[in-house]
mmCIF file of C-alpha atoms and ligand atoms in Angstrom:
data_model
loop_
_atom_site.group_PDB
_atom_site.id
_atom_site.type_symbol
_atom_site.label_atom_id
_atom_site.label_comp_id
_atom_site.label_asym_id
_atom_site.label_seq_id
_atom_site.Cartn_x
_atom_site.Cartn_y
_atom_site.Cartn_z
ATOM 1 C CA MET A 28 -13.810 -10.984 34.121
ATOM 2 C CA SER A 29 -12.634 -7.426 34.571
ATOM 3 C CA ALA A 30 -14.496 -4.522 33.060
ATOM 4 C CA PRO A 31 -12.815 -3.120 29.923
ATOM 5 C CA GLU A 32 -10.330 -0.512 30.934
ATOM 6 C CA THR A 33 -11.327 3.074 30.227
ATOM 7 C CA PRO A 34 -8.929 4.451 27.617
ATOM 8 C CA GLN A 35 -6.627 7.178 28.845
ATOM 9 C CA ARG A 36 -7.289 9.344 25.802
ATOM 10 C CA PRO A 37 -9.945 9.675 23.069
ATOM 11 C CA VAL A 38 -9.976 6.748 20.641
ATOM 12 C CA PRO A 39 -11.157 7.013 17.011
ATOM 13 C CA ASN A 40 -13.471 4.449 15.407
ATOM 14 C CA SER A 41 -11.449 1.328 14.708
ATOM 15 C CA GLY A 42 -11.750 1.669 10.926
ATOM 16 C CA VAL A 43 -10.065 5.069 11.036
ATOM 17 C CA LEU A 44 -6.747 3.576 12.071
ATOM 18 C CA GLU A 45 -6.875 1.180 9.108
ATOM 19 C CA ILE A 46 -6.981 4.051 6.645
ATOM 20 C CA ALA A 47 -3.901 4.672 4.543
ATOM 21 C CA ALA A 48 -4.175 8.456 4.236
ATOM 22 C CA TYR A 49 -4.749 9.724 0.693
ATOM 23 C CA VAL A 50 -1.491 10.943 -0.838
ATOM 24 C CA PRO A 51 -2.164 13.744 -3.339
ATOM 25 C CA GLY A 52 -0.187 13.977 -6.562
ATOM 26 C CA LYS A 53 3.225 15.596 -6.124
ATOM 27 C CA SER A 54 3.518 19.256 -6.997
ATOM 28 C CA LYS A 55 7.260 19.942 -6.773
ATOM 29 C CA ALA A 56 10.083 19.521 -9.237
ATOM 30 C CA LYS A 57 13.816 20.023 -8.626
ATOM 31 C CA ALA A 58 14.869 23.577 -7.817
ATOM 32 C CA GLY A 59 15.646 25.527 -10.983
ATOM 33 C CA VAL A 60 13.683 23.209 -13.286
ATOM 34 C CA LYS A 61 10.380 24.318 -14.770
ATOM 35 C CA LEU A 62 7.557 22.349 -13.167
ATOM 36 C CA HIS A 63 4.975 20.579 -15.328
ATOM 37 C CA LYS A 64 2.424 19.178 -12.885
ATOM 38 C CA LEU A 65 0.833 16.174 -14.541
ATOM 39 C CA SER A 66 -0.096 14.359 -11.356
ATOM 40 C CA SER A 67 -3.702 15.280 -10.530
ATOM 41 C CA ASN A 68 -5.562 15.407 -13.856
ATOM 42 C CA GLU A 69 -5.971 19.167 -13.722
ATOM 43 C CA SER A 70 -6.863 21.046 -16.902
ATOM 44 C CA PRO A 71 -3.979 22.401 -19.006
ATOM 45 C CA LEU A 72 -6.379 25.054 -20.317
ATOM 46 C CA GLY A 73 -7.058 26.413 -16.840
ATOM 47 C CA ALA A 74 -10.376 27.916 -15.799
ATOM 48 C CA SER A 75 -12.725 29.876 -18.039
ATOM 49 C CA PRO A 76 -11.888 33.614 -18.041
ATOM 50 C CA ALA A 77 -15.515 34.215 -17.030
ATOM 51 C CA ALA A 78 -15.025 31.999 -13.968
ATOM 52 C CA ILE A 79 -11.879 33.881 -12.982
ATOM 53 C CA GLU A 80 -13.769 37.208 -13.274
ATOM 54 C CA ALA A 81 -16.612 35.878 -11.146
ATOM 55 C CA TYR A 82 -14.138 34.637 -8.552
ATOM 56 C CA LYS A 83 -12.460 38.042 -8.310
ATOM 57 C CA ALA A 84 -15.770 39.871 -7.996
ATOM 58 C CA GLU A 85 -16.559 37.895 -4.837
ATOM 59 C CA ALA A 86 -13.641 39.624 -3.083
ATOM 60 C CA GLU A 87 -15.886 42.676 -2.582
ATOM 61 C CA THR A 88 -18.389 40.892 -0.323
ATOM 62 C CA LEU A 89 -16.341 38.545 1.828
ATOM 63 C CA GLU A 90 -18.117 39.540 5.034
ATOM 64 C CA PHE A 91 -21.322 37.780 3.995
ATOM 65 C CA TYR A 92 -22.089 34.093 4.399
ATOM 66 C CA PRO A 93 -22.578 32.327 1.075
ATOM 67 C CA ASP A 94 -25.956 31.025 -0.095
ATOM 68 C CA GLY A 95 -26.145 27.757 1.850
ATOM 69 C CA ALA A 96 -28.227 26.135 -0.872
ATOM 70 C CA SER A 97 -25.803 27.026 -3.722
ATOM 71 C CA THR A 98 -28.928 28.085 -5.629
ATOM 72 C CA GLU A 99 -27.213 29.879 -8.515
ATOM 73 C CA LEU A 100 -24.800 27.017 -9.085
ATOM 74 C CA ARG A 101 -27.484 24.340 -8.983
ATOM 75 C CA LYS A 102 -29.502 26.380 -11.472
ATOM 76 C CA ALA A 103 -26.508 26.689 -13.819
ATOM 77 C CA ILE A 104 -25.775 22.952 -13.581
ATOM 78 C CA ALA A 105 -29.454 22.121 -14.110
ATOM 79 C CA GLU A 106 -29.562 24.266 -17.257
ATOM 80 C CA ALA A 107 -26.345 22.849 -18.665
ATOM 81 C CA HIS A 108 -27.425 19.251 -18.147
ATOM 82 C CA GLY A 109 -31.210 19.480 -18.494
ATOM 83 C CA LEU A 110 -31.831 18.412 -14.894
ATOM 84 C CA ASN A 111 -34.196 19.476 -12.124
ATOM 85 C CA PRO A 112 -32.236 21.636 -9.631
ATOM 86 C CA ASP A 113 -34.200 20.019 -6.779
ATOM 87 C CA ASN A 114 -32.401 16.779 -7.523
ATOM 88 C CA LEU A 115 -28.960 18.417 -7.303
ATOM 89 C CA ILE A 116 -26.733 18.979 -4.313
ATOM 90 C CA CYS A 117 -23.337 20.666 -4.432
ATOM 91 C CA GLY A 118 -20.335 19.679 -2.372
ATOM 92 C CA ASN A 119 -16.952 20.975 -1.346
ATOM 93 C CA GLY A 120 -15.469 18.875 -4.109
ATOM 94 C CA SER A 121 -17.181 15.639 -5.035
ATOM 95 C CA ASP A 122 -15.004 14.125 -2.312
ATOM 96 C CA GLU A 123 -17.310 15.718 0.256
ATOM 97 C CA LEU A 124 -20.359 14.160 -1.380
ATOM 98 C CA LEU A 125 -18.733 10.713 -1.492
ATOM 99 C CA GLY A 126 -17.960 11.094 2.203
ATOM 100 C CA LEU A 127 -21.513 12.157 3.037
ATOM 101 C CA LEU A 128 -22.957 9.208 1.131
ATOM 102 C CA ALA A 129 -20.759 6.757 3.029
ATOM 103 C CA HIS A 130 -21.526 8.468 6.335
ATOM 104 C CA ILE A 131 -25.279 8.389 5.763
ATOM 105 C CA TYR A 132 -25.687 4.950 4.208
ATOM 106 C CA LEU A 133 -23.038 2.835 5.965
ATOM 107 C CA LYS A 134 -23.011 1.685 9.553
ATOM 108 C CA PRO A 135 -20.374 -0.433 11.283
ATOM 109 C CA GLY A 136 -20.204 -3.896 9.766
ATOM 110 C CA ASP A 137 -21.973 -2.979 6.518
ATOM 111 C CA GLU A 138 -20.154 -3.859 3.329
ATOM 112 C CA ALA A 139 -19.399 -1.553 0.410
ATOM 113 C CA ILE A 140 -17.931 -2.728 -2.877
ATOM 114 C CA PHE A 141 -15.496 -0.976 -5.182
ATOM 115 C CA THR A 142 -13.233 -2.308 -7.919
ATOM 116 C CA GLN A 143 -9.624 -3.496 -7.753
ATOM 117 C CA HIS A 144 -8.026 -0.355 -9.181
ATOM 118 C CA GLY A 145 -10.852 1.990 -8.209
ATOM 119 C CA PHE A 146 -10.446 5.522 -6.856
ATOM 120 C CA LEU A 147 -8.927 5.338 -3.344
ATOM 121 C CA VAL A 148 -11.310 7.824 -1.730
ATOM 122 C CA TYR A 149 -14.019 5.112 -1.629
ATOM 123 C CA LYS A 150 -11.999 2.823 0.616
ATOM 124 C CA ILE A 151 -11.100 5.706 2.911
ATOM 125 C CA GLN A 152 -14.740 6.721 3.335
ATOM 126 C CA ILE A 153 -15.884 3.130 3.880
ATOM 127 C CA LEU A 154 -13.297 2.568 6.611
ATOM 128 C CA ALA A 155 -14.023 5.943 8.196
ATOM 129 C CA ASN A 156 -17.517 4.641 8.934
ATOM 130 C CA ASP A 157 -16.316 1.293 10.332
ATOM 131 C CA ALA A 158 -17.794 -0.458 7.321
ATOM 132 C CA VAL A 159 -16.079 -3.256 5.429
ATOM 133 C CA PRO A 160 -14.370 -2.504 2.091
ATOM 134 C CA VAL A 161 -14.975 -5.284 -0.430
ATOM 135 C CA VAL A 162 -12.780 -5.313 -3.526
ATOM 136 C CA ALA A 163 -14.119 -6.697 -6.812
ATOM 137 C CA PRO A 164 -11.369 -7.839 -9.192
ATOM 138 C CA GLU A 165 -11.148 -6.165 -12.584
ATOM 139 C CA THR A 166 -10.600 -7.681 -16.029
ATOM 140 C CA ASP A 167 -7.991 -5.983 -18.227
ATOM 141 C CA LEU A 168 -7.916 -3.036 -15.796
ATOM 142 C CA THR A 169 -11.659 -2.563 -16.319
ATOM 143 C CA ALA A 170 -14.512 -2.977 -13.842
ATOM 144 C CA ASN A 171 -16.163 -6.398 -14.143
ATOM 145 C CA VAL A 172 -19.908 -6.349 -13.474
ATOM 146 C CA ASP A 173 -20.122 -10.070 -12.697
ATOM 147 C CA ALA A 174 -17.265 -9.812 -10.204
ATOM 148 C CA ILE A 175 -19.074 -6.964 -8.444
ATOM 149 C CA LEU A 176 -22.429 -8.768 -8.369
ATOM 150 C CA GLU A 177 -20.804 -11.966 -7.060
ATOM 151 C CA ARG A 178 -19.642 -10.013 -4.023
ATOM 152 C CA VAL A 179 -23.047 -8.675 -3.019
ATOM 153 C CA THR A 180 -24.232 -10.120 0.314
ATOM 154 C CA GLU A 181 -27.020 -9.295 2.758
ATOM 155 C CA ARG A 182 -24.642 -6.810 4.362
ATOM 156 C CA THR A 183 -23.869 -4.911 1.148
ATOM 157 C CA LYS A 184 -25.169 -1.340 1.286
ATOM 158 C CA MET A 185 -23.201 0.517 -1.387
ATOM 159 C CA VAL A 186 -21.349 -0.008 -4.642
ATOM 160 C CA PHE A 187 -18.910 2.681 -5.814
ATOM 161 C CA LEU A 188 -18.147 2.766 -9.520
ATOM 162 C CA ALA A 189 -15.837 5.355 -11.052
ATOM 163 C CA ASN A 190 -16.884 5.574 -14.700
ATOM 164 C CA PRO A 191 -14.490 6.292 -16.322
ATOM 165 C CA ASN A 192 -12.139 5.024 -13.648
ATOM 166 C CA ASN A 193 -9.109 6.840 -12.303
ATOM 167 C CA PRO A 194 -6.232 5.824 -12.577
ATOM 168 C CA THR A 195 -6.900 3.296 -15.365
ATOM 169 C CA GLY A 196 -8.848 5.512 -17.791
ATOM 170 C CA THR A 197 -11.130 2.596 -18.692
ATOM 171 C CA TYR A 198 -14.928 2.692 -18.644
ATOM 172 C CA LEU A 199 -18.045 0.569 -18.661
ATOM 173 C CA PRO A 200 -20.571 1.111 -21.454
ATOM 174 C CA GLU A 201 -24.085 2.147 -20.469
ATOM 175 C CA SER A 202 -25.406 -1.377 -21.047
ATOM 176 C CA GLU A 203 -22.976 -2.796 -18.485
ATOM 177 C CA VAL A 204 -23.789 -0.145 -15.862
ATOM 178 C CA LYS A 205 -27.475 -0.929 -16.381
ATOM 179 C CA ARG A 206 -26.776 -4.637 -15.986
ATOM 180 C CA LEU A 207 -24.899 -3.887 -12.777
ATOM 181 C CA HIS A 208 -27.809 -1.867 -11.436
ATOM 182 C CA ALA A 209 -30.342 -4.523 -12.467
ATOM 183 C CA GLY A 210 -28.428 -7.115 -10.448
ATOM 184 C CA LEU A 211 -28.348 -5.089 -7.223
ATOM 185 C CA PRO A 212 -30.980 -5.384 -4.489
ATOM 186 C CA LYS A 213 -33.121 -2.247 -4.213
ATOM 187 C CA ASN A 214 -31.623 -1.287 -0.832
ATOM 188 C CA VAL A 215 -28.093 -1.115 -2.235
ATOM 189 C CA LEU A 216 -26.987 2.364 -3.314
ATOM 190 C CA LEU A 217 -25.082 2.526 -6.595
ATOM 191 C CA VAL A 218 -22.746 5.539 -6.652
ATOM 192 C CA ILE A 219 -21.590 6.409 -10.153
ATOM 193 C CA ASP A 220 -18.597 8.744 -9.930
ATOM 194 C CA ALA A 221 -18.440 10.385 -13.354
ATOM 195 C CA ALA A 222 -15.637 12.862 -12.656
ATOM 196 C CA TYR A 223 -14.319 12.526 -16.220
ATOM 197 C CA ALA A 224 -17.633 12.206 -18.088
ATOM 198 C CA GLU A 225 -17.107 15.361 -20.175
ATOM 199 C CA TYR A 226 -13.992 13.904 -21.781
ATOM 200 C CA VAL A 227 -15.526 10.645 -22.962
ATOM 201 C CA ARG A 228 -16.050 10.344 -26.723
ATOM 202 C CA ARG A 229 -17.799 6.994 -26.981
ATOM 203 C CA ASN A 230 -21.318 6.407 -28.266
ATOM 204 C CA ASP A 231 -21.919 3.543 -25.847
ATOM 205 C CA TYR A 232 -21.048 5.642 -22.763
ATOM 206 C CA SER A 233 -23.477 7.379 -20.459
ATOM 207 C CA ALA A 234 -22.623 9.302 -17.299
ATOM 208 C CA GLY A 235 -25.663 7.795 -15.601
ATOM 209 C CA VAL A 236 -28.353 10.502 -15.741
ATOM 210 C CA GLU A 237 -31.061 8.176 -17.037
ATOM 211 C CA LEU A 238 -30.298 5.493 -14.450
ATOM 212 C CA VAL A 239 -30.573 8.083 -11.668
ATOM 213 C CA SER A 240 -33.811 9.540 -13.070
ATOM 214 C CA ASP A 241 -35.484 6.130 -13.301
ATOM 215 C CA ASN A 242 -34.486 4.691 -9.930
ATOM 216 C CA GLU A 243 -34.459 5.291 -6.179
ATOM 217 C CA ASN A 244 -31.037 3.757 -5.506
ATOM 218 C CA VAL A 245 -28.603 5.412 -7.928
ATOM 219 C CA VAL A 246 -26.675 8.688 -7.676
ATOM 220 C CA MET A 247 -24.156 10.297 -10.015
ATOM 221 C CA THR A 248 -21.365 12.553 -8.747
ATOM 222 C CA ARG A 249 -19.523 15.095 -10.893
ATOM 223 C CA THR A 250 -16.745 17.610 -10.372
ATOM 224 C CA PHE A 251 -15.532 21.054 -11.426
ATOM 225 C CA SER A 252 -11.952 20.005 -10.659
ATOM 226 C CA LYS A 253 -11.200 18.426 -14.012
ATOM 227 C CA ILE A 254 -12.619 19.802 -17.266
ATOM 228 C CA HIS A 255 -13.681 23.098 -15.674
ATOM 229 C CA GLY A 256 -10.179 23.748 -14.319
ATOM 230 C CA LEU A 257 -11.399 24.755 -10.847
ATOM 231 C CA ALA A 258 -9.729 22.154 -8.620
ATOM 232 C CA ALA A 259 -8.505 24.851 -6.226
ATOM 233 C CA LEU A 260 -12.056 25.965 -5.414
ATOM 234 C CA ARG A 261 -13.351 22.487 -4.472
ATOM 235 C CA ILE A 262 -16.680 22.134 -6.268
ATOM 236 C CA GLY A 263 -18.563 18.911 -6.878
ATOM 237 C CA TRP A 264 -22.187 18.020 -7.420
ATOM 238 C CA MET A 265 -24.495 15.068 -7.194
ATOM 239 C CA TYR A 266 -27.638 14.203 -9.127
ATOM 240 C CA GLY A 267 -29.882 11.858 -7.189
ATOM 241 C CA PRO A 268 -33.397 10.904 -6.194
ATOM 242 C CA ALA A 269 -35.131 13.405 -3.877
ATOM 243 C CA HIS A 270 -34.908 11.185 -0.789
ATOM 244 C CA ILE A 271 -31.109 10.883 -1.073
ATOM 245 C CA VAL A 272 -30.588 14.583 -1.832
ATOM 246 C CA ASP A 273 -32.744 15.329 1.220
ATOM 247 C CA ALA A 274 -30.656 13.058 3.451
ATOM 248 C CA LEU A 275 -27.407 14.709 2.335
ATOM 249 C CA ASN A 276 -28.862 18.194 2.818
ATOM 250 C CA ARG A 277 -29.639 17.320 6.451
ATOM 251 C CA VAL A 278 -26.091 16.231 7.212
ATOM 252 C CA ARG A 279 -23.866 18.518 5.112
ATOM 253 C CA GLY A 280 -22.343 21.677 6.526
ATOM 254 C CA PRO A 281 -24.868 24.513 6.207
ATOM 255 C CA PHE A 282 -22.427 26.585 4.096
ATOM 256 C CA ASN A 283 -20.404 23.821 2.488
ATOM 257 C CA LEU A 284 -19.584 25.820 -0.648
ATOM 258 C CA ASN A 285 -17.990 29.220 -0.364
ATOM 259 C CA SER A 286 -19.281 32.170 -2.373
ATOM 260 C CA ALA A 287 -16.299 32.238 -4.757
ATOM 261 C CA ALA A 288 -16.912 28.588 -5.611
ATOM 262 C CA ILE A 289 -20.617 29.195 -6.233
ATOM 263 C CA SER A 290 -19.982 32.190 -8.518
ATOM 264 C CA ALA A 291 -16.980 30.819 -10.389
ATOM 265 C CA GLY A 292 -18.596 27.415 -10.831
ATOM 266 C CA SER A 293 -21.773 28.974 -12.239
ATOM 267 C CA ALA A 294 -19.766 31.029 -14.744
ATOM 268 C CA ALA A 295 -17.622 28.024 -15.679
ATOM 269 C CA ILE A 296 -20.475 25.708 -16.540
ATOM 270 C CA ARG A 297 -22.159 28.442 -18.594
ATOM 271 C CA ASP A 298 -18.994 28.859 -20.682
ATOM 272 C CA ARG A 299 -19.734 25.970 -23.033
ATOM 273 C CA ARG A 300 -17.033 27.062 -25.453
ATOM 274 C CA HIS A 301 -14.322 26.686 -22.831
ATOM 275 C CA VAL A 302 -15.585 23.216 -21.926
ATOM 276 C CA ASP A 303 -15.698 22.193 -25.582
ATOM 277 C CA GLU A 304 -12.185 23.502 -26.168
ATOM 278 C CA ALA A 305 -10.846 21.531 -23.217
ATOM 279 C CA ALA A 306 -12.542 18.347 -24.429
ATOM 280 C CA LEU A 307 -11.240 18.854 -27.971
ATOM 281 C CA PHE A 308 -7.704 19.573 -26.775
ATOM 282 C CA ASN A 309 -7.782 16.343 -24.794
ATOM 283 C CA GLU A 310 -9.261 14.328 -27.636
ATOM 284 C CA GLN A 311 -6.380 15.454 -29.841
ATOM 285 C CA TRP A 312 -3.598 14.775 -27.352
ATOM 286 C CA VAL A 313 -4.539 11.426 -25.791
ATOM 287 C CA PRO A 314 -3.826 9.439 -28.978
ATOM 288 C CA VAL A 315 -0.717 11.487 -29.802
ATOM 289 C CA VAL A 316 0.916 10.785 -26.434
ATOM 290 C CA SER A 317 -0.336 7.188 -26.248
ATOM 291 C CA ASN A 318 0.938 6.324 -29.731
ATOM 292 C CA ALA A 319 4.293 8.006 -29.159
ATOM 293 C CA LEU A 320 4.840 6.032 -25.961
ATOM 294 C CA ASN A 321 3.756 2.796 -27.653
ATOM 295 C CA GLY A 322 6.380 3.595 -30.270
ATOM 296 C CA ILE A 323 9.172 3.519 -27.673
ATOM 297 C CA GLY A 324 8.014 0.197 -26.275
ATOM 298 C CA LEU A 325 5.745 1.355 -23.448
ATOM 299 C CA LYS A 326 2.250 -0.041 -23.052
ATOM 300 C CA VAL A 327 -0.483 2.508 -22.431
ATOM 301 C CA THR A 328 -3.962 1.504 -21.290
ATOM 302 C CA PRO A 329 -6.472 2.980 -23.778
ATOM 303 C CA SER A 330 -7.987 5.952 -21.947
ATOM 304 C CA VAL A 331 -11.259 7.830 -22.346
ATOM 305 C CA GLY A 332 -10.239 10.379 -19.691
ATOM 306 C CA ASN A 333 -7.747 13.253 -19.566
ATOM 307 C CA PHE A 334 -4.916 11.055 -18.351
ATOM 308 C CA ILE A 335 -3.142 7.886 -19.410
ATOM 309 C CA LEU A 336 -1.758 4.934 -17.512
ATOM 310 C CA ILE A 337 1.760 4.093 -18.703
ATOM 311 C CA HIS A 338 3.137 0.613 -17.985
ATOM 312 C CA PHE A 339 6.856 0.001 -17.596
ATOM 313 C CA PRO A 340 8.622 -3.317 -18.286
ATOM 314 C CA ASP A 341 8.324 -5.745 -15.346
ATOM 315 C CA ASP A 342 11.619 -7.531 -15.926
ATOM 316 C CA ASP A 343 13.919 -4.549 -16.279
ATOM 317 C CA PRO A 344 14.690 -2.681 -13.028
ATOM 318 C CA ALA A 345 16.612 0.043 -14.891
ATOM 319 C CA HIS A 346 13.379 0.942 -16.672
ATOM 320 C CA SER A 347 10.906 0.502 -13.835
ATOM 321 C CA ALA A 348 8.101 2.965 -13.072
ATOM 322 C CA GLU A 349 10.073 4.143 -10.058
ATOM 323 C CA ALA A 350 13.168 4.831 -12.156
ATOM 324 C CA ALA A 351 11.035 6.612 -14.771
ATOM 325 C CA ASP A 352 9.360 8.698 -12.071
ATOM 326 C CA ALA A 353 12.741 9.870 -10.775
ATOM 327 C CA TRP A 354 14.006 10.539 -14.311
ATOM 328 C CA LEU A 355 10.942 12.610 -15.202
ATOM 329 C CA THR A 356 10.859 14.497 -11.902
ATOM 330 C CA ASP A 357 14.497 15.523 -12.431
ATOM 331 C CA ARG A 358 13.395 17.121 -15.694
ATOM 332 C CA GLY A 359 10.365 18.868 -14.212
ATOM 333 C CA TYR A 360 7.681 16.386 -15.319
ATOM 334 C CA VAL A 361 5.744 15.312 -12.267
ATOM 335 C CA LEU A 362 3.540 12.282 -12.952
ATOM 336 C CA ARG A 363 1.588 10.152 -10.509
ATOM 337 C CA ALA A 364 2.925 6.948 -8.954
ATOM 338 C CA VAL A 365 0.037 4.509 -8.620
ATOM 339 C CA ALA A 366 1.458 1.700 -6.465
ATOM 340 C CA ALA A 367 -1.255 2.484 -3.888
ATOM 341 C CA TYR A 368 -3.769 1.505 -6.583
ATOM 342 C CA GLY A 369 -2.154 -1.902 -6.992
ATOM 343 C CA LEU A 370 -0.202 -0.723 -10.039
ATOM 344 C CA PRO A 371 3.418 -0.684 -8.833
ATOM 345 C CA ASN A 372 4.970 -0.639 -12.277
ATOM 346 C CA ALA A 373 2.878 2.073 -13.881
ATOM 347 C CA LEU A 374 2.682 5.863 -13.824
ATOM 348 C CA ARG A 375 -0.367 7.982 -14.511
ATOM 349 C CA MET A 376 0.184 11.031 -16.662
ATOM 350 C CA SER A 377 -2.357 13.822 -16.946
ATOM 351 C CA ILE A 378 -2.605 15.263 -20.436
ATOM 352 C CA GLY A 379 -0.877 18.621 -20.069
ATOM 353 C CA SER A 380 0.015 21.536 -22.297
ATOM 354 C CA ALA A 381 1.552 20.801 -25.699
ATOM 355 C CA GLU A 382 4.945 21.713 -24.237
ATOM 356 C CA ALA A 383 4.512 19.327 -21.302
ATOM 357 C CA ASN A 384 3.221 16.444 -23.431
ATOM 358 C CA GLU A 385 6.052 16.790 -25.931
ATOM 359 C CA GLY A 386 8.528 17.112 -23.078
ATOM 360 C CA VAL A 387 7.390 13.865 -21.461
ATOM 361 C CA ILE A 388 7.559 12.032 -24.790
ATOM 362 C CA ALA A 389 11.125 13.297 -25.352
ATOM 363 C CA ALA A 390 12.229 12.520 -21.789
ATOM 364 C CA LEU A 391 10.795 8.985 -21.872
ATOM 365 C CA THR A 392 12.291 8.356 -25.310
ATOM 366 C CA GLU A 393 15.681 9.136 -23.832
ATOM 367 C CA PHE A 394 14.904 7.138 -20.678
ATOM 368 C CA MET A 395 14.027 4.059 -22.728
ATOM 369 C CA GLY A 396 17.251 4.421 -24.720
ATOM 370 C CA ARG A 397 15.373 5.151 -27.949
ATOM 371 C CA ALA A 398 16.650 8.670 -28.517
HETATM 372 C C1 LIG B 415 -10.540 13.870 -9.478
HETATM 373 C C2 LIG B 415 -11.603 12.897 -9.112
HETATM 374 C C3 LIG B 415 -12.714 13.309 -8.395
HETATM 375 C C4 LIG B 415 -12.917 14.765 -8.079
HETATM 376 O O1 LIG B 415 -12.803 15.048 -6.773
HETATM 377 P P1 LIG B 415 -13.091 16.545 -6.268
HETATM 378 O O2 LIG B 415 -13.236 16.342 -4.820
HETATM 379 O O3 LIG B 415 -14.367 16.985 -6.919
HETATM 380 O O4 LIG B 415 -11.934 17.389 -6.675
HETATM 381 C C5 LIG B 415 -13.679 12.376 -8.068
HETATM 382 N N1 LIG B 415 -13.563 11.093 -8.469
HETATM 383 C C6 LIG B 415 -12.523 10.673 -9.193
HETATM 384 C C7 LIG B 415 -12.471 9.277 -9.654
HETATM 385 C C8 LIG B 415 -11.499 11.555 -9.513
HETATM 386 O O5 LIG B 415 -10.445 11.132 -10.192
#
């Protein structure tokens, strides 16, 4: 037997080469057409004016390192949500926190479970750590607790649950998330990604605060990219038990949030009126757009988020999701293709401005031959 040959160049972990790189939502329309970007669930109301002011003020002190502990931001989040700031950690987007969790709690060969149409970042982070992605089938485009629990083995270390989920817009009620947690061994970390929690208007929903507070193996991640309209600044946060927050603090970059993010984020979360306005705007528009599209023969998955999943007919190539995507893009409406999520004949549309929403309805009415 010959010794394994020494590679002639550096070689990444094997899982890395299995990753299908994340493709962000498109942000270009045809030249000369007004762009309505409805592809990344950004807020049509933009950021709070107070957050924009705070951002600008930071320009005066760019020579200084930011506060590595994001103290002001954690304090603002803690006040807004009634949490202990010691149990909070901020990230460069919640994506960073999801990556840190996978890095810290997964080793090669470990298994991590996520659901069939779950957010793609989970699979990327699992593979990046040479762990094994395990997919739990969904029922009616909704996470299925039994299907997740059936897939738990001795090697399972993490379960990722987006609640509500992107791109489906569906959610699990609090009772189901609790049942999921109750069925997991104590060494399995349940990650509840509640990026869209602020939009949900359902009495049986909970973002997961209580489950985190009462247990040692649950964390909840949140973001400023959606309702706070600060996607450009990359701000996320996690609420978790002290031992998990401590582990992430050891591994994260010492200055993982920049000073503009800390200041603007703090101002944004203190502007409750802006948050309420964004939630109300969304609450008004989701049914309007969903019902209008139903009226022209398109199925829309009922959504509790700030986006909707539109299904195109399977037996009619002229009216496929791909054809609709091209039709809309030509007119400046950039939606999100979701084939990578196992939804080849659907498009995800972020709820946009009134003009954008009405424009998509009109364009799809024409596309479906109902004009
Ligand atoms: C948009 C989104 C996030 C937010 O990611 P950031 O890195 O904070 O911008 C997280 N999870 C899901 C499911 C999302 O859709």
